[in-house]
Amino acid sequence: MHNQHRSAFPVIRLSIILGALSMFAPVGTDMYLAGVGSIAESFRTDISKAQLTFSVYFFGLAVGQVLYGPLVDRFGRKRPLLIGVAVFVVSSFLIVVAPSIETVIALRLFQALGGCSGMIIGRAVVRDLFDFRQSAKVYAMLGVVQGLAPILAPVLGAFILVRWGWRETFVCMGVFGVACLAASVWGLPESLPPEARRKVNMSQIIRDYWEMLCYRPFIIPALAGAVAGSFLFAYISASPYVFMNVFGVSKAQYTMIFASNTVGTFIAAQLNNLLARKYSPGWMITRAMVFALVSCGALVMLSGQASMFLYMIPLWLAIAALPVIFANSVAIAMRDCCGKAGVASALFGLLQFGFASLASGLASVWRDGTPAPMSWIMLGALSLGLAIHLAGTRLGGYEPAIEKAEACSRVE
């Protein structure tokens, strides 16, 4: 970290810009959730094939971050970001004129490969400018900004869908990308000066990735957060079918249900910021995972016979816990990556969206006419994530990084 630069950049401005850049995941999915059926009808295909546009997007977000990792350590944060956002913008507008569902799926991959630049670079910028304890608070502030996207995107998407059609939602995504591109050009600092950049060859890049994968203080919190957090993507992929086909709600009603389920994430992100002053990230992860796990257990129990209203209560509570899990797992994972923030951020993203792609794909194909498959996938993801977290805590996987991370802060 480059301590002399920290005070030069207003935290609020950074949080807004980086929060917007990290919205490419929810904007790229939530905005057209209610329009999946319309996409299938438009290309005369079944809804399961249209739902592949979610899975391939999550896959692109995972793979793309591996490509960006070495680039942002080699060329700085800003140039790769601008190229990536530009790719997102072009892909979004091309989807509008796509002639087939296969073309849409292919362009969704490129859209994700471009959009993921904002997420990886955001984590790296925070790591550049703030120490461990400050970074947890900044990630929480980012969570507050990010929390707006899952609330606003589906509502805006449904309005556009009803008034115009599903293609126009991708026009809106493209316009959002243009706004992010402008904000990055004029409002985002380059947080990695030339003297701090790493000029490495391919063998060194591979070695860096391998070392981070084998480094327990990074891989345990990153893996725990990514696995546990994948329950959200099972919900995103399966919820249109669950609410519109199983519970029989309209597109407009589904949009409001989805938006209401994300209000809790906005509240939890602010609560995390308050708790960070008193409790350690590890303490908060444990409580948040247990809370979400109990809520998903209730989902499974209610899947067979409950009314939609009863089912939504534990669903709302489970989703509300996600910002606490994510903000603290990424803060712990990113605190000890001296000189390799780009690689570490890329690996975190690969794990996060790799498991998201698996959970989303499973939720797309596993159906039995009830909410049970979605509930079981969510429960399984949280159970495995909590097990990894507890095993890592018992093995001392988190705490040894603190002293070294603080030493890195002093040196850099």
XYZ file of C-alpha atoms in Angstrom:
412
model
C 0.000 0.000 0.000
C 1.143 3.463 -0.715
C 0.415 5.308 2.474
C 1.397 8.720 1.157
C -1.477 8.564 -1.353
C -4.281 7.485 0.957
C -5.446 10.865 2.173
C -5.378 12.352 -1.331
C -8.466 10.498 -2.543
C -11.839 11.120 -0.826
C -13.200 7.853 0.495
C -16.794 8.721 -0.397
C -15.907 9.484 -4.027
C -13.903 6.282 -4.301
C -16.699 4.257 -2.727
C -19.276 5.590 -5.179
C -17.121 4.981 -8.266
C -15.784 1.594 -7.166
C -19.246 0.597 -5.962
C -20.667 1.434 -9.392
C -17.887 -0.535 -11.105
C -18.645 -3.546 -8.927
C -22.307 -3.416 -10.018
C -21.617 -5.113 -13.355
C -22.596 -8.456 -11.793
C -26.064 -7.455 -10.495
C -26.746 -5.054 -13.379
C -25.835 -7.785 -15.868
C -28.254 -10.272 -14.287
C -30.951 -8.610 -12.180
C -32.011 -6.099 -14.837
C -33.490 -8.739 -17.129
C -34.510 -11.430 -14.649
C -38.207 -10.943 -15.333
C -37.521 -11.003 -19.073
C -36.036 -14.499 -19.297
C -39.349 -15.872 -20.514
C -39.589 -13.107 -23.109
C -36.105 -13.937 -24.409
C -37.099 -17.590 -24.776
C -40.285 -16.612 -26.623
C -38.414 -14.170 -28.866
C -36.055 -16.881 -30.118
C -38.625 -19.683 -29.896
C -36.603 -21.744 -27.469
C -37.243 -23.157 -24.001
C -36.627 -21.151 -20.852
C -33.795 -23.424 -19.670
C -31.720 -22.389 -22.696
C -32.474 -18.728 -22.010
C -31.331 -19.249 -18.431
C -27.914 -20.248 -19.754
C -27.370 -16.533 -20.298
C -26.977 -16.345 -16.509
C -24.588 -19.282 -16.176
C -22.309 -18.148 -19.012
C -22.234 -14.647 -17.527
C -21.093 -15.965 -14.151
C -18.530 -18.175 -15.923
C -17.178 -15.141 -17.805
C -16.935 -13.147 -14.587
C -14.855 -15.961 -13.086
C -12.483 -16.588 -15.995
C -12.065 -12.923 -16.901
C -10.695 -12.020 -13.504
C -7.854 -14.511 -13.906
C -6.867 -12.697 -17.090
C -7.001 -9.273 -15.476
C -5.042 -10.224 -12.343
C -1.516 -10.048 -13.815
C -2.485 -7.142 -16.090
C -3.478 -4.825 -13.247
C -0.229 -5.591 -11.386
C 1.800 -5.023 -14.575
C 0.093 -2.039 -16.249
C -1.610 -0.354 -13.294
C -5.268 -0.294 -12.358
C -6.770 2.252 -14.720
C -5.816 1.195 -18.265
C -7.075 -2.428 -18.009
C -10.241 -1.088 -16.346
C -11.053 1.270 -19.204
C -10.520 -1.452 -21.808
C -12.716 -3.892 -19.886
C -15.587 -1.450 -19.425
C -15.424 -0.585 -23.128
C -15.793 -4.296 -24.001
C -18.845 -4.471 -21.718
C -20.419 -1.470 -23.454
C -19.874 -2.807 -26.984
C -21.138 -6.299 -26.063
C -24.273 -4.854 -24.431
C -25.228 -2.918 -27.546
C -24.489 -5.899 -29.841
C -26.894 -8.096 -27.846
C -29.668 -5.671 -28.828
C -29.307 -6.737 -32.478
C -28.416 -10.409 -31.844
C -30.181 -12.713 -34.352
C -30.267 -15.888 -32.211
C -30.147 -17.161 -28.638
C -26.723 -18.671 -29.357
C -25.428 -15.235 -30.321
C -26.868 -13.745 -27.143
C -25.142 -16.429 -25.047
C -21.801 -15.803 -26.791
C -22.070 -12.032 -26.369
C -22.999 -12.498 -22.711
C -19.624 -14.159 -22.260
C -17.837 -11.126 -23.713
C -20.059 -8.815 -21.685
C -18.921 -10.596 -18.519
C -15.260 -10.646 -19.556
C -15.415 -6.871 -19.865
C -17.541 -6.145 -16.821
C -15.453 -8.183 -14.392
C -12.628 -5.630 -14.736
C -14.509 -3.281 -12.418
C -14.817 -5.858 -9.652
C -11.209 -7.034 -9.587
C -9.753 -3.547 -9.897
C -12.028 -2.219 -7.171
C -10.662 -4.738 -4.669
C -7.087 -3.984 -5.765
C -7.556 -0.204 -5.401
C -8.881 -0.600 -1.865
C -5.900 -2.839 -1.064
C -3.550 -0.194 -2.509
C -4.902 2.720 -0.522
C -6.043 1.352 2.851
C -4.703 -0.867 5.618
C -6.460 -4.002 6.859
C -8.790 -2.426 9.408
C -9.668 0.512 7.170
C -10.274 -1.772 4.200
C -13.019 -3.712 6.028
C -14.894 -0.436 6.542
C -14.349 0.632 2.924
C -15.609 -2.744 1.665
C -18.685 -2.228 3.826
C -19.208 1.227 2.294
C -18.868 -0.365 -1.129
C -21.504 -2.840 -0.002
C -23.882 0.028 0.723
C -23.399 1.379 -2.809
C -23.567 -2.114 -4.306
C -26.737 -2.786 -2.344
C -28.586 -0.284 -4.508
C -28.083 -2.284 -7.721
C -30.074 -5.417 -6.764
C -32.890 -3.149 -5.571
C -32.996 -0.732 -8.495
C -31.918 -2.982 -11.396
C -34.886 -5.406 -11.385
C -37.398 -2.577 -10.894
C -35.900 -0.556 -13.751
C -35.597 -3.695 -15.867
C -39.245 -4.624 -15.334
C -40.353 -1.098 -16.249
C -38.316 -1.219 -19.455
C -39.536 -4.749 -20.212
C -43.215 -3.826 -19.874
C -42.893 -0.538 -21.748
C -40.514 -1.600 -24.540
C -39.020 -5.121 -24.372
C -36.095 -7.242 -23.233
C -33.656 -5.852 -25.823
C -34.022 -2.378 -24.373
C -32.764 -3.650 -21.003
C -29.438 -4.300 -22.692
C -29.477 -0.781 -24.110
C -29.783 0.381 -20.502
C -26.823 -1.824 -19.517
C -24.771 -0.244 -22.281
C -25.670 3.262 -21.096
C -24.699 2.266 -17.543
C -21.341 1.070 -18.892
C -20.792 4.392 -20.685
C -21.471 6.258 -17.417
C -18.980 4.039 -15.558
C -16.413 4.593 -18.300
C -16.764 8.366 -17.983
C -16.556 8.249 -14.176
C -13.415 6.105 -14.368
C -11.707 8.412 -16.846
C -12.321 11.610 -14.891
C -12.855 10.530 -11.292
C -10.782 7.425 -10.530
C -7.131 7.741 -9.492
C -4.344 5.452 -10.617
C -3.518 3.837 -7.276
C -0.491 1.834 -8.424
C 2.435 4.080 -9.402
C 4.902 2.835 -12.074
C 7.643 2.020 -9.556
C 5.325 -0.398 -7.721
C 4.288 -2.379 -10.799
C 5.482 -5.930 -11.311
C 7.127 -6.801 -14.622
C 6.830 -10.569 -14.749
C 6.808 -13.264 -17.420
C 4.264 -16.038 -17.900
C 6.102 -18.547 -15.701
C 6.196 -16.011 -12.861
C 2.475 -15.302 -13.301
C 1.683 -19.005 -13.040
C 3.933 -19.257 -9.997
C 2.198 -16.263 -8.365
C -1.201 -17.864 -8.819
C 0.018 -21.176 -7.471
C 1.605 -19.530 -4.427
C -1.606 -17.667 -3.608
C -3.643 -20.859 -4.050
C -1.368 -22.636 -1.590
C -1.196 -19.775 0.901
C -3.580 -20.656 3.717
C -4.273 -17.130 5.072
C -5.581 -16.184 1.621
C -7.189 -19.313 0.235
C -9.238 -20.281 3.305
C -11.202 -17.023 3.726
C -11.461 -16.625 -0.060
C -12.783 -20.162 -0.521
C -15.137 -19.934 2.462
C -16.622 -16.658 1.256
C -16.915 -17.801 -2.360
C -18.578 -21.123 -1.557
C -20.987 -19.663 0.997
C -21.790 -16.696 -1.234
C -22.723 -18.922 -4.170
C -26.127 -19.475 -2.528
C -27.127 -16.028 -3.826
C -26.501 -17.040 -7.433
C -28.615 -20.159 -7.074
C -31.381 -17.830 -5.909
C -30.824 -15.408 -8.815
C -30.944 -18.201 -11.397
C -33.859 -20.177 -9.949
C -36.065 -17.434 -8.515
C -37.813 -16.483 -11.799
C -39.011 -20.086 -12.145
C -39.847 -20.459 -8.442
C -41.903 -17.299 -8.137
C -43.459 -17.006 -11.599
C -44.010 -20.718 -12.366
C -44.365 -22.339 -8.940
C -46.024 -19.526 -6.976
C -47.683 -18.039 -10.060
C -46.856 -14.360 -9.615
C -46.737 -11.899 -12.512
C -43.550 -10.351 -13.905
C -44.275 -7.079 -12.128
C -44.967 -8.863 -8.816
C -41.797 -10.929 -9.155
C -39.766 -7.767 -9.687
C -41.097 -6.249 -6.475
C -40.469 -9.502 -4.572
C -36.884 -9.645 -5.821
C -36.307 -5.999 -4.947
C -37.752 -6.485 -1.443
C -35.452 -9.461 -0.873
C -32.437 -7.269 -1.567
C -33.436 -4.465 0.801
C -31.989 -6.585 3.599
C -28.567 -6.551 1.956
C -28.582 -2.762 2.014
C -29.415 -2.731 5.726
C -26.877 -5.463 6.551
C -24.071 -3.622 4.731
C -24.590 -0.595 6.966
C -24.855 -2.794 10.055
C -21.548 -4.414 9.096
C -19.909 -0.992 9.060
C -21.078 -0.364 12.632
C -20.046 -3.804 13.910
C -16.586 -3.496 12.298
C -15.686 -0.920 14.942
C -16.057 -3.475 17.722
C -15.769 -7.006 16.328
C -13.207 -8.782 14.180
C -14.031 -9.835 10.594
C -13.664 -13.510 11.535
C -16.177 -13.144 14.365
C -18.705 -11.493 12.047
C -18.280 -14.089 9.287
C -19.051 -16.929 11.704
C -22.228 -15.285 13.017
C -23.444 -14.245 9.574
C -22.896 -17.734 8.105
C -24.688 -19.441 10.984
C -27.574 -16.971 10.721
C -27.897 -17.556 6.959
C -27.565 -21.327 7.411
C -30.414 -21.455 9.938
C -32.540 -19.345 7.598
C -31.866 -21.704 4.683
C -32.694 -24.660 6.904
C -36.086 -23.052 7.448
C -36.409 -22.607 3.668
C -35.946 -26.339 3.142
C -38.536 -27.155 5.798
C -41.057 -24.750 4.239
C -40.452 -25.717 0.610
C -43.071 -28.411 0.337
C -46.168 -26.811 1.783
C -45.691 -23.217 2.870
C -47.389 -20.213 1.373
C -45.239 -17.803 -0.565
C -45.434 -15.262 2.252
C -44.042 -17.692 4.855
C -41.368 -18.900 2.440
C -40.176 -15.355 1.809
C -39.402 -14.625 5.473
C -36.372 -16.935 5.868
C -35.379 -16.202 2.266
C -35.210 -12.487 3.065
C -33.146 -13.156 6.211
C -30.672 -15.457 4.414
C -30.002 -12.981 1.626
C -29.620 -10.154 4.136
C -26.589 -11.898 5.666
C -24.627 -11.929 2.405
C -22.931 -8.477 2.639
C -21.505 -9.332 6.055
C -20.108 -12.631 4.750
C -18.675 -11.075 1.610
C -17.221 -7.827 3.019
C -15.332 -9.588 5.797
C -14.125 -12.591 3.799
C -12.659 -10.339 1.102
C -11.071 -8.043 3.716
C -9.348 -11.023 5.369
C -8.293 -12.621 2.086
C -6.887 -9.393 0.617
C -4.991 -8.200 3.678
C -1.868 -10.304 3.083
C -0.915 -10.146 -0.581
C 2.117 -7.865 -0.636
C 2.771 -6.818 -4.235
C 0.200 -9.272 -5.634
C -3.113 -7.527 -5.008
C -4.158 -8.002 -8.634
C -3.452 -11.743 -8.570
C -5.166 -12.151 -5.197
C -8.208 -10.177 -6.334
C -8.382 -12.234 -9.532
C -8.279 -15.507 -7.626
C -10.952 -14.308 -5.238
C -13.138 -13.416 -8.199
C -12.421 -16.716 -9.927
C -13.517 -18.639 -6.847
C -16.546 -16.415 -6.252
C -17.972 -16.618 -9.747
C -16.704 -20.118 -10.452
C -18.862 -21.441 -7.624
C -21.583 -18.996 -8.671
C -21.595 -20.567 -12.137
C -21.873 -24.058 -10.643
C -24.694 -23.088 -8.291
C -26.493 -21.183 -11.042
C -26.153 -24.042 -13.530
C -27.424 -26.596 -11.017
C -30.368 -24.377 -10.102
C -31.229 -23.959 -13.801
C -31.550 -27.705 -14.487
C -32.774 -29.116 -11.134
C -36.545 -28.636 -10.902
C -39.381 -30.604 -9.361
C -42.235 -28.101 -9.415
C -41.477 -26.827 -5.890
C -38.991 -24.364 -4.303
C -37.119 -27.316 -2.754
C -34.201 -27.567 -5.267
C -33.313 -23.886 -4.861
C -33.603 -24.192 -1.071
C -31.363 -27.271 -0.923
C -28.685 -25.699 -3.127
C -28.643 -22.588 -0.937
C -28.419 -24.717 2.220
C -25.631 -26.863 0.762
C -23.542 -23.862 -0.293
C -23.756 -22.247 3.128
C -23.042 -25.523 4.947
C -19.876 -26.122 2.937
C -18.755 -22.495 3.263
C -19.228 -22.537 7.032
C -17.352 -25.843 7.308
C -14.389 -24.378 5.388
C -14.421 -21.253 7.556
C -14.544 -23.191 10.834
C -11.865 -25.633 9.711
C -9.642 -22.728 8.667
C -10.165 -20.972 11.990
C -9.273 -24.156 13.873
C -6.151 -24.601 11.744
C -5.092 -20.997 12.340
C -5.712 -20.081 8.727
C -6.794 -16.481 9.328
C -4.878 -14.831 12.092
C -1.219 -15.431 11.063
C -1.703 -13.014 8.170
C -2.362 -9.940 10.324
C 1.167 -9.265 11.490
C 2.625 -9.736 8.013
C -0.075 -7.609 6.394
C 0.600 -4.749 8.773
C 4.313 -5.103 8.036
C 3.538 -4.860 4.327
C 1.578 -1.685 4.986
C 4.532 -0.102 6.770
C 7.028 -1.129 4.095
C 4.908 -0.020 1.123
